[in-house]
Amino acid sequence: MSRVEVQTIKTDGHTILLGRHSLAHLAELLATRDFAASKIFILVDENTLKHCLPLLLSKVAALREAEVLEIPAGEESKSLEIAQQLWAALSDMAADRDSLLINLGGGVVSDLGGFLAGNFKRGLRFINCPTSLLAQVDASVGGKVGINFNGIKNELGLFKNPELVFVDPEFLGTLPQREMRCGLAEMLKHGLVCDAAYWHELQSLSFYEPDELDKAINRSVQIKAEIVSSDPFESGRRKVLNFGHTVGHALEAYAMEGDMQELNHGEAVAVGMVCEAFISHRAGFLNESEIQEISSTLFENFPKIIIPDMAHHRILSLMRHDKKNAGGKLRFSLLEGIGDSCYDQEVPAENVIDALNFYKRWVSPIS
Ligand code: NAD
């Protein structure tokens, strides 16, 4: 994609504008009568307030009058307590059904902001301006919004589409490398579940080549948009996007309990993908060389996480809350090959434990 072009990708429920000039369209849109808002709110976290809000305001001057709502950075903000505070703020500031919420941040901001908007006065319009790589390629697209509750990831939530998503890679200029890698985890997942050529291209992706990065972001958004359009409410095929997430979400929730090293979502998904590739191998879907290729790519890009043996039982019990399970059985989305996936696969608990042990035995070059 050329750096001056703006590309449009549509899902079944919303449109995504991509490119370093895409926000010019937001400026134009806000000036139209059809889109006029009684009041505009911008949700940021402490980092996007500092690094991204000035860039947004420089590109969309009409937003200078907007009310800014700030939350602490990090997964802990996807909570009922924070949601309650923000609903109270919206109510005190007289937000009404014609108000517009702009989510300026990573996946935490778009998940929480969509959840706020979806529930406030039975639904406010919202726009996503994702600022982390992970949110640009995945979290901001597809209308799944929610918060963590009762120690479980995304336990409360709904499907609520944004009006629009603006994916402007210029925001990534201030994103720490560790967070760039978290985005790469979801991009690698896109390749693994449905596009082997993309998976191979990503092996040599440089974050420092804007054209290359923009092209890869575009490909990931296309994949996500195509899959969510085919199954907007995740009753079937969309479940393949959960590859790596059954183990990943349980690990992330376990790390938030405080008995393991701190773990970001993308890092947890990277561990989850190694484990679930192993489970796919055990299920007879992946051959030896595919599991080796997947694991070594992930270990080359992500530091090895120390998972204590005593955590296994708790991780399994957290996994039992996964939304894909049925009839008390663990169900996974698995790989049938590189670039090919399936869903609703029952997996015995012992295979999950063996997968964690497989991960732990791996000798990583960057551990
Ligand atoms: P995040 O929102 O916590 O952002 C990561 C960190 O980067 C934060 O500290 C944030 O403040 C900072 N940041 C963001 N943009 C920045 C910028 N441009 N410059 C400097 N710092 C910046 O986490 P994330 O990785 O973006 O998203 C993870 C969340 O997304 C998880 O809660 C996950 O469950 C959710 N998610 C949702 C979906 C979905 O479909 N709804 C899909 C994937 C992930």
PDB file of C-alpha atoms in Angstrom, residues 55-338:
ATOM      1  CA  LEU A  55      -1.456  13.574  16.787  1.00  0.00           C
ATOM      2  CA  LEU A  56      -5.201  12.947  16.540  1.00  0.00           C
ATOM      3  CA  LEU A  57      -5.994  16.594  17.316  1.00  0.00           C
ATOM      4  CA  SER A  58      -3.454  17.763  14.757  1.00  0.00           C
ATOM      5  CA  LYS A  59      -5.164  15.645  12.120  1.00  0.00           C
ATOM      6  CA  VAL A  60      -8.773  16.311  13.161  1.00  0.00           C
ATOM      7  CA  ALA A  61      -9.035  19.854  14.495  1.00  0.00           C
ATOM      8  CA  ALA A  62     -12.788  19.501  15.123  1.00  0.00           C
ATOM      9  CA  LEU A  63     -11.961  17.171  18.006  1.00  0.00           C
ATOM     10  CA  ARG A  64     -10.212  19.896  20.012  1.00  0.00           C
ATOM     11  CA  GLU A  65     -13.513  20.677  21.736  1.00  0.00           C
ATOM     12  CA  ALA A  66     -14.140  17.050  22.698  1.00  0.00           C
ATOM     13  CA  GLU A  67     -14.271  15.875  26.309  1.00  0.00           C
ATOM     14  CA  VAL A  68     -11.372  13.564  27.164  1.00  0.00           C
ATOM     15  CA  LEU A  69     -11.923  10.543  29.414  1.00  0.00           C
ATOM     16  CA  GLU A  70      -8.714   9.025  30.769  1.00  0.00           C
ATOM     17  CA  ILE A  71      -8.107   5.575  32.261  1.00  0.00           C
ATOM     18  CA  PRO A  72      -4.926   3.984  33.652  1.00  0.00           C
ATOM     19  CA  ALA A  73      -2.979   2.010  31.030  1.00  0.00           C
ATOM     20  CA  GLY A  74      -3.210  -1.769  31.150  1.00  0.00           C
ATOM     21  CA  GLU A  75      -5.522  -4.758  31.238  1.00  0.00           C
ATOM     22  CA  GLU A  76      -6.708  -3.957  34.799  1.00  0.00           C
ATOM     23  CA  SER A  77      -8.741  -1.102  33.309  1.00  0.00           C
ATOM     24  CA  LYS A  78     -11.034  -3.565  31.533  1.00  0.00           C
ATOM     25  CA  SER A  79     -13.037  -3.758  34.761  1.00  0.00           C
ATOM     26  CA  LEU A  80     -16.533  -3.085  36.013  1.00  0.00           C
ATOM     27  CA  GLU A  81     -15.179  -0.475  38.457  1.00  0.00           C
ATOM     28  CA  ILE A  82     -13.611   1.578  35.650  1.00  0.00           C
ATOM     29  CA  ALA A  83     -16.682   1.086  33.444  1.00  0.00           C
ATOM     30  CA  GLN A  84     -18.897   2.372  36.271  1.00  0.00           C
ATOM     31  CA  GLN A  85     -16.735   5.463  36.750  1.00  0.00           C
ATOM     32  CA  LEU A  86     -16.861   6.189  33.032  1.00  0.00           C
ATOM     33  CA  TRP A  87     -20.628   5.697  32.771  1.00  0.00           C
ATOM     34  CA  ALA A  88     -21.018   8.110  35.694  1.00  0.00           C
ATOM     35  CA  ALA A  89     -18.754  10.626  33.908  1.00  0.00           C
ATOM     36  CA  LEU A  90     -20.756  10.300  30.669  1.00  0.00           C
ATOM     37  CA  SER A  91     -23.966  10.750  32.580  1.00  0.00           C
ATOM     38  CA  ASP A  92     -22.642  13.770  34.539  1.00  0.00           C
ATOM     39  CA  MET A  93     -21.453  15.348  31.301  1.00  0.00           C
ATOM     40  CA  ALA A  94     -24.910  14.862  29.775  1.00  0.00           C
ATOM     41  CA  ALA A  95     -23.954  12.390  27.061  1.00  0.00           C
ATOM     42  CA  ASP A  96     -27.051  11.525  25.041  1.00  0.00           C
ATOM     43  CA  ARG A  97     -28.026   9.180  22.207  1.00  0.00           C
ATOM     44  CA  ASP A  98     -26.543  11.622  19.689  1.00  0.00           C
ATOM     45  CA  SER A  99     -23.172  11.695  21.391  1.00  0.00           C
ATOM     46  CA  LEU A 100     -20.155  10.034  19.844  1.00  0.00           C
ATOM     47  CA  LEU A 101     -17.358   8.175  21.620  1.00  0.00           C
ATOM     48  CA  ILE A 102     -13.925   7.919  20.025  1.00  0.00           C
ATOM     49  CA  ASN A 103     -11.736   5.118  21.364  1.00  0.00           C
ATOM     50  CA  LEU A 104      -8.127   6.230  21.003  1.00  0.00           C
ATOM     51  CA  GLY A 105      -5.875   3.467  22.248  1.00  0.00           C
ATOM     52  CA  GLY A 106      -4.975  -0.174  22.197  1.00  0.00           C
ATOM     53  CA  GLY A 107      -7.257  -3.165  22.581  1.00  0.00           C
ATOM     54  CA  VAL A 108      -8.011  -2.274  26.198  1.00  0.00           C
ATOM     55  CA  VAL A 109      -9.457   1.079  25.146  1.00  0.00           C
ATOM     56  CA  SER A 110     -11.428  -0.328  22.184  1.00  0.00           C
ATOM     57  CA  ASP A 111     -12.799  -3.305  24.189  1.00  0.00           C
ATOM     58  CA  LEU A 112     -13.752  -1.138  27.169  1.00  0.00           C
ATOM     59  CA  GLY A 113     -14.966   1.823  25.095  1.00  0.00           C
ATOM     60  CA  GLY A 114     -17.162  -0.396  22.912  1.00  0.00           C
ATOM     61  CA  PHE A 115     -18.592  -1.989  26.057  1.00  0.00           C
ATOM     62  CA  LEU A 116     -19.316   1.437  27.564  1.00  0.00           C
ATOM     63  CA  ALA A 117     -20.928   2.662  24.364  1.00  0.00           C
ATOM     64  CA  GLY A 118     -22.933  -0.510  23.832  1.00  0.00           C
ATOM     65  CA  ASN A 119     -24.583  -0.260  27.226  1.00  0.00           C
ATOM     66  CA  PHE A 120     -24.963   3.472  27.775  1.00  0.00           C
ATOM     67  CA  LYS A 121     -28.560   4.576  27.067  1.00  0.00           C
ATOM     68  CA  ARG A 122     -28.935   1.328  25.080  1.00  0.00           C
ATOM     69  CA  GLY A 123     -26.200   2.284  22.698  1.00  0.00           C
ATOM     70  CA  LEU A 124     -24.038   5.232  21.726  1.00  0.00           C
ATOM     71  CA  ARG A 125     -22.222   5.480  18.417  1.00  0.00           C
ATOM     72  CA  PHE A 126     -18.501   4.912  18.659  1.00  0.00           C
ATOM     73  CA  ILE A 127     -15.459   5.080  16.422  1.00  0.00           C
ATOM     74  CA  ASN A 128     -12.220   3.180  16.937  1.00  0.00           C
ATOM     75  CA  CYS A 129      -8.858   4.862  16.360  1.00  0.00           C
ATOM     76  CA  PRO A 130      -6.541   1.981  17.303  1.00  0.00           C
ATOM     77  CA  THR A 131      -3.053   3.039  18.338  1.00  0.00           C
ATOM     78  CA  SER A 132      -1.333  -0.274  19.167  1.00  0.00           C
ATOM     79  CA  LEU A 133      -0.376  -2.736  16.457  1.00  0.00           C
ATOM     80  CA  LEU A 134      -2.507  -5.398  18.134  1.00  0.00           C
ATOM     81  CA  ALA A 135      -5.563  -3.166  18.104  1.00  0.00           C
ATOM     82  CA  GLN A 136      -4.946  -2.048  14.503  1.00  0.00           C
ATOM     83  CA  VAL A 137      -4.708  -5.584  13.135  1.00  0.00           C
ATOM     84  CA  ASP A 138      -7.249  -7.276  15.348  1.00  0.00           C
ATOM     85  CA  ALA A 139      -8.966  -5.871  18.450  1.00  0.00           C
ATOM     86  CA  SER A 140     -10.564  -2.777  16.902  1.00  0.00           C
ATOM     87  CA  VAL A 141     -12.215  -4.735  14.077  1.00  0.00           C
ATOM     88  CA  GLY A 142     -15.254  -6.998  14.297  1.00  0.00           C
ATOM     89  CA  GLY A 143     -17.397  -5.579  17.089  1.00  0.00           C
ATOM     90  CA  LYS A 144     -16.492  -7.903  19.968  1.00  0.00           C
ATOM     91  CA  VAL A 145     -16.333  -5.645  23.026  1.00  0.00           C
ATOM     92  CA  GLY A 146     -16.128  -6.404  26.714  1.00  0.00           C
ATOM     93  CA  ILE A 147     -14.425  -6.344  30.075  1.00  0.00           C
ATOM     94  CA  ASN A 148     -12.906  -8.861  32.465  1.00  0.00           C
ATOM     95  CA  PHE A 149     -15.014  -9.962  35.419  1.00  0.00           C
ATOM     96  CA  ASN A 150     -14.660 -12.364  38.318  1.00  0.00           C
ATOM     97  CA  GLY A 151     -11.064 -13.075  37.296  1.00  0.00           C
ATOM     98  CA  ILE A 152     -12.163 -14.261  33.824  1.00  0.00           C
ATOM     99  CA  LYS A 153     -11.097 -12.585  30.569  1.00  0.00           C
ATOM    100  CA  ASN A 154     -13.904 -10.908  28.629  1.00  0.00           C
ATOM    101  CA  GLU A 155     -16.540 -12.460  30.907  1.00  0.00           C
ATOM    102  CA  LEU A 156     -18.936  -9.527  30.299  1.00  0.00           C
ATOM    103  CA  GLY A 157     -19.389  -8.233  26.805  1.00  0.00           C
ATOM    104  CA  LEU A 158     -21.435  -7.937  23.671  1.00  0.00           C
ATOM    105  CA  PHE A 159     -21.254  -7.670  19.916  1.00  0.00           C
ATOM    106  CA  LYS A 160     -21.489  -3.986  19.047  1.00  0.00           C
ATOM    107  CA  ASN A 161     -20.005  -2.644  15.857  1.00  0.00           C
ATOM    108  CA  PRO A 162     -18.179   0.666  15.710  1.00  0.00           C
ATOM    109  CA  GLU A 163     -19.461   3.187  13.185  1.00  0.00           C
ATOM    110  CA  LEU A 164     -16.001   3.229  11.630  1.00  0.00           C
ATOM    111  CA  VAL A 165     -12.433   2.187  12.333  1.00  0.00           C
ATOM    112  CA  PHE A 166      -9.477   4.379  11.314  1.00  0.00           C
ATOM    113  CA  VAL A 167      -6.233   2.456  11.113  1.00  0.00           C
ATOM    114  CA  ASP A 168      -3.432   5.008  10.909  1.00  0.00           C
ATOM    115  CA  PRO A 169       0.011   3.379  11.281  1.00  0.00           C
ATOM    116  CA  GLU A 170       1.540   6.759  12.148  1.00  0.00           C
ATOM    117  CA  PHE A 171       0.363   6.181  15.727  1.00  0.00           C
ATOM    118  CA  LEU A 172       2.773   3.251  15.982  1.00  0.00           C
ATOM    119  CA  GLY A 173       5.752   5.610  15.990  1.00  0.00           C
ATOM    120  CA  THR A 174       5.635   5.821  19.808  1.00  0.00           C
ATOM    121  CA  LEU A 175       4.619   2.221  20.523  1.00  0.00           C
ATOM    122  CA  PRO A 176       7.258   0.291  22.533  1.00  0.00           C
ATOM    123  CA  GLN A 177       8.915  -2.676  20.751  1.00  0.00           C
ATOM    124  CA  ARG A 178       7.449  -5.106  23.267  1.00  0.00           C
ATOM    125  CA  GLU A 179       3.951  -3.955  22.250  1.00  0.00           C
ATOM    126  CA  MET A 180       4.849  -4.156  18.543  1.00  0.00           C
ATOM    127  CA  ARG A 181       5.689  -7.819  19.106  1.00  0.00           C
ATOM    128  CA  CYS A 182       2.325  -8.347  20.804  1.00  0.00           C
ATOM    129  CA  GLY A 183       0.679  -7.169  17.603  1.00  0.00           C
ATOM    130  CA  LEU A 184       2.874  -9.522  15.612  1.00  0.00           C
ATOM    131  CA  ALA A 185       1.432 -12.423  17.631  1.00  0.00           C
ATOM    132  CA  GLU A 186      -2.081 -11.773  16.284  1.00  0.00           C
ATOM    133  CA  MET A 187      -0.690 -11.253  12.759  1.00  0.00           C
ATOM    134  CA  LEU A 188       1.100 -14.607  12.893  1.00  0.00           C
ATOM    135  CA  LYS A 189      -2.183 -16.108  14.067  1.00  0.00           C
ATOM    136  CA  HIS A 190      -3.927 -14.705  10.975  1.00  0.00           C
ATOM    137  CA  GLY A 191      -1.363 -16.409   8.772  1.00  0.00           C
ATOM    138  CA  LEU A 192      -1.558 -19.684  10.660  1.00  0.00           C
ATOM    139  CA  VAL A 193      -5.339 -19.973  10.560  1.00  0.00           C
ATOM    140  CA  CYS A 194      -5.902 -19.102   6.932  1.00  0.00           C
ATOM    141  CA  ASP A 195      -2.982 -17.832   4.858  1.00  0.00           C
ATOM    142  CA  ALA A 196       0.254 -19.813   4.673  1.00  0.00           C
ATOM    143  CA  ALA A 197       1.883 -17.338   2.255  1.00  0.00           C
ATOM    144  CA  TYR A 198       1.260 -14.489   4.712  1.00  0.00           C
ATOM    145  CA  TRP A 199       2.688 -16.588   7.561  1.00  0.00           C
ATOM    146  CA  HIS A 200       5.883 -17.041   5.552  1.00  0.00           C
ATOM    147  CA  GLU A 201       6.042 -13.333   4.605  1.00  0.00           C
ATOM    148  CA  LEU A 202       5.752 -12.363   8.261  1.00  0.00           C
ATOM    149  CA  GLN A 203       8.926 -14.311   9.084  1.00  0.00           C
ATOM    150  CA  SER A 204      10.940 -11.489   7.558  1.00  0.00           C
ATOM    151  CA  LEU A 205       8.712  -8.507   8.414  1.00  0.00           C
ATOM    152  CA  SER A 206      10.628  -5.431   9.509  1.00  0.00           C
ATOM    153  CA  PHE A 207       8.783  -2.985  11.771  1.00  0.00           C
ATOM    154  CA  TYR A 208      11.183  -0.320  10.477  1.00  0.00           C
ATOM    155  CA  GLU A 209      10.018  -0.505   6.845  1.00  0.00           C
ATOM    156  CA  PRO A 210       6.808   1.546   6.749  1.00  0.00           C
ATOM    157  CA  ASP A 211       5.632   0.197   3.394  1.00  0.00           C
ATOM    158  CA  GLU A 212       6.170  -3.386   4.478  1.00  0.00           C
ATOM    159  CA  LEU A 213       4.465  -2.793   7.812  1.00  0.00           C
ATOM    160  CA  ASP A 214       1.492  -1.006   6.232  1.00  0.00           C
ATOM    161  CA  LYS A 215       1.066  -3.844   3.755  1.00  0.00           C
ATOM    162  CA  ALA A 216       1.077  -6.451   6.514  1.00  0.00           C
ATOM    163  CA  ILE A 217      -1.396  -4.457   8.632  1.00  0.00           C
ATOM    164  CA  ASN A 218      -3.637  -4.240   5.598  1.00  0.00           C
ATOM    165  CA  ARG A 219      -3.458  -8.009   4.999  1.00  0.00           C
ATOM    166  CA  SER A 220      -4.290  -8.789   8.639  1.00  0.00           C
ATOM    167  CA  VAL A 221      -7.263  -6.423   8.635  1.00  0.00           C
ATOM    168  CA  GLN A 222      -8.492  -8.022   5.397  1.00  0.00           C
ATOM    169  CA  ILE A 223      -8.275 -11.472   6.967  1.00  0.00           C
ATOM    170  CA  LYS A 224     -10.033 -10.411  10.138  1.00  0.00           C
ATOM    171  CA  ALA A 225     -12.729  -8.538   8.208  1.00  0.00           C
ATOM    172  CA  GLU A 226     -13.356 -11.460   5.872  1.00  0.00           C
ATOM    173  CA  ILE A 227     -13.688 -13.959   8.709  1.00  0.00           C
ATOM    174  CA  VAL A 228     -15.929 -11.810  10.919  1.00  0.00           C
ATOM    175  CA  SER A 229     -18.165 -11.001   7.947  1.00  0.00           C
ATOM    176  CA  SER A 230     -18.660 -14.696   7.295  1.00  0.00           C
ATOM    177  CA  ASP A 231     -19.776 -15.277  10.891  1.00  0.00           C
ATOM    178  CA  PRO A 232     -20.464 -11.994  12.754  1.00  0.00           C
ATOM    179  CA  PHE A 233     -21.700 -13.599  16.009  1.00  0.00           C
ATOM    180  CA  GLU A 234     -19.050 -16.323  16.237  1.00  0.00           C
ATOM    181  CA  SER A 235     -21.354 -19.279  15.924  1.00  0.00           C
ATOM    182  CA  GLY A 236     -18.949 -21.111  13.620  1.00  0.00           C
ATOM    183  CA  ARG A 237     -15.992 -20.127  11.482  1.00  0.00           C
ATOM    184  CA  ARG A 238     -15.072 -16.969  13.407  1.00  0.00           C
ATOM    185  CA  LYS A 239     -13.976 -19.265  16.236  1.00  0.00           C
ATOM    186  CA  VAL A 240     -10.779 -20.008  14.290  1.00  0.00           C
ATOM    187  CA  LEU A 241      -9.574 -16.536  15.313  1.00  0.00           C
ATOM    188  CA  ASN A 242      -9.416 -17.931  18.842  1.00  0.00           C
ATOM    189  CA  PHE A 243      -6.487 -20.155  17.904  1.00  0.00           C
ATOM    190  CA  GLY A 244      -3.922 -19.678  20.685  1.00  0.00           C
ATOM    191  CA  HIS A 245      -6.451 -17.913  22.885  1.00  0.00           C
ATOM    192  CA  THR A 246      -7.851 -20.802  24.954  1.00  0.00           C
ATOM    193  CA  VAL A 247      -4.497 -21.362  26.628  1.00  0.00           C
ATOM    194  CA  GLY A 248      -3.562 -17.687  26.100  1.00  0.00           C
ATOM    195  CA  HIS A 249      -6.546 -16.195  27.931  1.00  0.00           C
ATOM    196  CA  ALA A 250      -6.206 -18.658  30.824  1.00  0.00           C
ATOM    197  CA  LEU A 251      -2.508 -17.778  31.178  1.00  0.00           C
ATOM    198  CA  GLU A 252      -3.239 -14.061  30.978  1.00  0.00           C
ATOM    199  CA  ALA A 253      -5.900 -14.378  33.702  1.00  0.00           C
ATOM    200  CA  TYR A 254      -3.517 -16.503  35.798  1.00  0.00           C
ATOM    201  CA  ALA A 255      -0.748 -13.906  35.462  1.00  0.00           C
ATOM    202  CA  MET A 256      -3.187 -11.206  36.601  1.00  0.00           C
ATOM    203  CA  GLU A 257      -3.732 -13.196  39.814  1.00  0.00           C
ATOM    204  CA  GLY A 258      -0.118 -12.323  40.600  1.00  0.00           C
ATOM    205  CA  ASP A 259       1.578 -15.727  40.909  1.00  0.00           C
ATOM    206  CA  MET A 260       3.481 -15.529  37.634  1.00  0.00           C
ATOM    207  CA  GLN A 261       5.516 -12.967  35.744  1.00  0.00           C
ATOM    208  CA  GLU A 262       3.475 -10.144  34.228  1.00  0.00           C
ATOM    209  CA  LEU A 263       2.250 -11.015  30.741  1.00  0.00           C
ATOM    210  CA  ASN A 264       0.716  -8.939  27.947  1.00  0.00           C
ATOM    211  CA  HIS A 265      -2.134 -10.273  25.825  1.00  0.00           C
ATOM    212  CA  GLY A 266       0.003 -10.834  22.725  1.00  0.00           C
ATOM    213  CA  GLU A 267       2.685 -12.627  24.749  1.00  0.00           C
ATOM    214  CA  ALA A 268       0.067 -14.909  26.304  1.00  0.00           C
ATOM    215  CA  VAL A 269      -1.335 -15.657  22.840  1.00  0.00           C
ATOM    216  CA  ALA A 270       2.175 -16.501  21.585  1.00  0.00           C
ATOM    217  CA  VAL A 271       2.535 -19.115  24.370  1.00  0.00           C
ATOM    218  CA  GLY A 272      -0.999 -20.261  23.595  1.00  0.00           C
ATOM    219  CA  MET A 273      -0.149 -20.766  19.921  1.00  0.00           C
ATOM    220  CA  VAL A 274       2.840 -23.001  20.729  1.00  0.00           C
ATOM    221  CA  CYS A 275       0.666 -25.063  23.097  1.00  0.00           C
ATOM    222  CA  GLU A 276      -2.276 -25.261  20.708  1.00  0.00           C
ATOM    223  CA  ALA A 277      -0.005 -26.160  17.789  1.00  0.00           C
ATOM    224  CA  PHE A 278       1.218 -29.045  19.964  1.00  0.00           C
ATOM    225  CA  ILE A 279      -2.415 -30.020  20.683  1.00  0.00           C
ATOM    226  CA  SER A 280      -3.109 -29.874  16.926  1.00  0.00           C
ATOM    227  CA  HIS A 281      -0.160 -32.229  16.402  1.00  0.00           C
ATOM    228  CA  ARG A 282      -1.447 -34.574  19.110  1.00  0.00           C
ATOM    229  CA  ALA A 283      -4.858 -34.539  17.408  1.00  0.00           C
ATOM    230  CA  GLY A 284      -3.176 -35.781  14.237  1.00  0.00           C
ATOM    231  CA  PHE A 285      -3.577 -32.521  12.301  1.00  0.00           C
ATOM    232  CA  LEU A 286      -0.047 -31.070  12.233  1.00  0.00           C
ATOM    233  CA  ASN A 287       3.035 -33.041  11.299  1.00  0.00           C
ATOM    234  CA  GLU A 288       6.367 -32.933  13.130  1.00  0.00           C
ATOM    235  CA  SER A 289       7.975 -30.392  10.810  1.00  0.00           C
ATOM    236  CA  GLU A 290       4.987 -28.006  10.991  1.00  0.00           C
ATOM    237  CA  ILE A 291       4.990 -27.989  14.795  1.00  0.00           C
ATOM    238  CA  GLN A 292       8.749 -27.375  14.758  1.00  0.00           C
ATOM    239  CA  GLU A 293       8.380 -24.507  12.284  1.00  0.00           C
ATOM    240  CA  ILE A 294       5.573 -22.851  14.267  1.00  0.00           C
ATOM    241  CA  SER A 295       7.295 -23.236  17.638  1.00  0.00           C
ATOM    242  CA  SER A 296      10.682 -22.013  16.467  1.00  0.00           C
ATOM    243  CA  THR A 297       9.162 -18.938  14.797  1.00  0.00           C
ATOM    244  CA  LEU A 298       7.292 -18.055  17.982  1.00  0.00           C
ATOM    245  CA  PHE A 299      10.298 -18.664  20.221  1.00  0.00           C
ATOM    246  CA  GLU A 300      12.437 -16.507  17.911  1.00  0.00           C
ATOM    247  CA  ASN A 301      10.053 -13.595  18.388  1.00  0.00           C
ATOM    248  CA  PHE A 302       8.922 -13.926  21.998  1.00  0.00           C
ATOM    249  CA  PRO A 303      10.901 -14.495  25.196  1.00  0.00           C
ATOM    250  CA  LYS A 304      10.169 -17.743  26.975  1.00  0.00           C
ATOM    251  CA  ILE A 305       7.677 -17.380  29.835  1.00  0.00           C
ATOM    252  CA  ILE A 306       8.272 -19.274  33.060  1.00  0.00           C
ATOM    253  CA  ILE A 307       5.113 -21.221  33.895  1.00  0.00           C
ATOM    254  CA  PRO A 308       5.293 -22.751  37.379  1.00  0.00           C
ATOM    255  CA  ASP A 309       4.255 -26.447  37.609  1.00  0.00           C
ATOM    256  CA  MET A 310       1.822 -25.562  40.381  1.00  0.00           C
ATOM    257  CA  ALA A 311      -0.014 -23.296  37.912  1.00  0.00           C
ATOM    258  CA  HIS A 312      -1.206 -26.153  35.662  1.00  0.00           C
ATOM    259  CA  HIS A 313      -4.301 -27.005  37.665  1.00  0.00           C
ATOM    260  CA  ARG A 314      -5.408 -23.372  37.952  1.00  0.00           C
ATOM    261  CA  ILE A 315      -4.771 -22.708  34.239  1.00  0.00           C
ATOM    262  CA  LEU A 316      -6.984 -25.683  33.371  1.00  0.00           C
ATOM    263  CA  SER A 317      -9.711 -24.463  35.674  1.00  0.00           C
ATOM    264  CA  LEU A 318      -9.568 -20.961  34.138  1.00  0.00           C
ATOM    265  CA  MET A 319      -9.809 -22.601  30.709  1.00  0.00           C
ATOM    266  CA  ARG A 320     -13.086 -24.210  31.721  1.00  0.00           C
ATOM    267  CA  HIS A 321     -14.657 -20.721  31.511  1.00  0.00           C
ATOM    268  CA  ASP A 322     -13.752 -20.382  27.829  1.00  0.00           C
ATOM    269  CA  LYS A 323     -16.778 -19.388  25.756  1.00  0.00           C
ATOM    270  CA  LYS A 324     -16.121 -22.108  23.161  1.00  0.00           C
ATOM    271  CA  ASN A 325     -16.626 -24.984  25.642  1.00  0.00           C
ATOM    272  CA  ALA A 326     -19.796 -27.052  25.577  1.00  0.00           C
ATOM    273  CA  GLY A 327     -21.244 -29.746  27.841  1.00  0.00           C
ATOM    274  CA  GLY A 328     -18.381 -29.332  30.320  1.00  0.00           C
ATOM    275  CA  LYS A 329     -15.836 -30.360  27.650  1.00  0.00           C
ATOM    276  CA  LEU A 330     -12.855 -28.246  26.611  1.00  0.00           C
ATOM    277  CA  ARG A 331     -13.181 -27.159  22.997  1.00  0.00           C
ATOM    278  CA  PHE A 332     -10.370 -25.656  20.961  1.00  0.00           C
ATOM    279  CA  SER A 333      -9.784 -24.032  17.610  1.00  0.00           C
ATOM    280  CA  LEU A 334      -6.887 -25.974  16.104  1.00  0.00           C
ATOM    281  CA  LEU A 335      -4.661 -25.981  13.030  1.00  0.00           C
ATOM    282  CA  GLU A 336      -5.102 -28.604  10.337  1.00  0.00           C
ATOM    283  CA  GLY A 337      -1.949 -27.350   8.652  1.00  0.00           C
ATOM    284  CA  ILE A 338      -0.142 -24.026   8.291  1.00  0.00           C
TER     285      ILE A 338
END
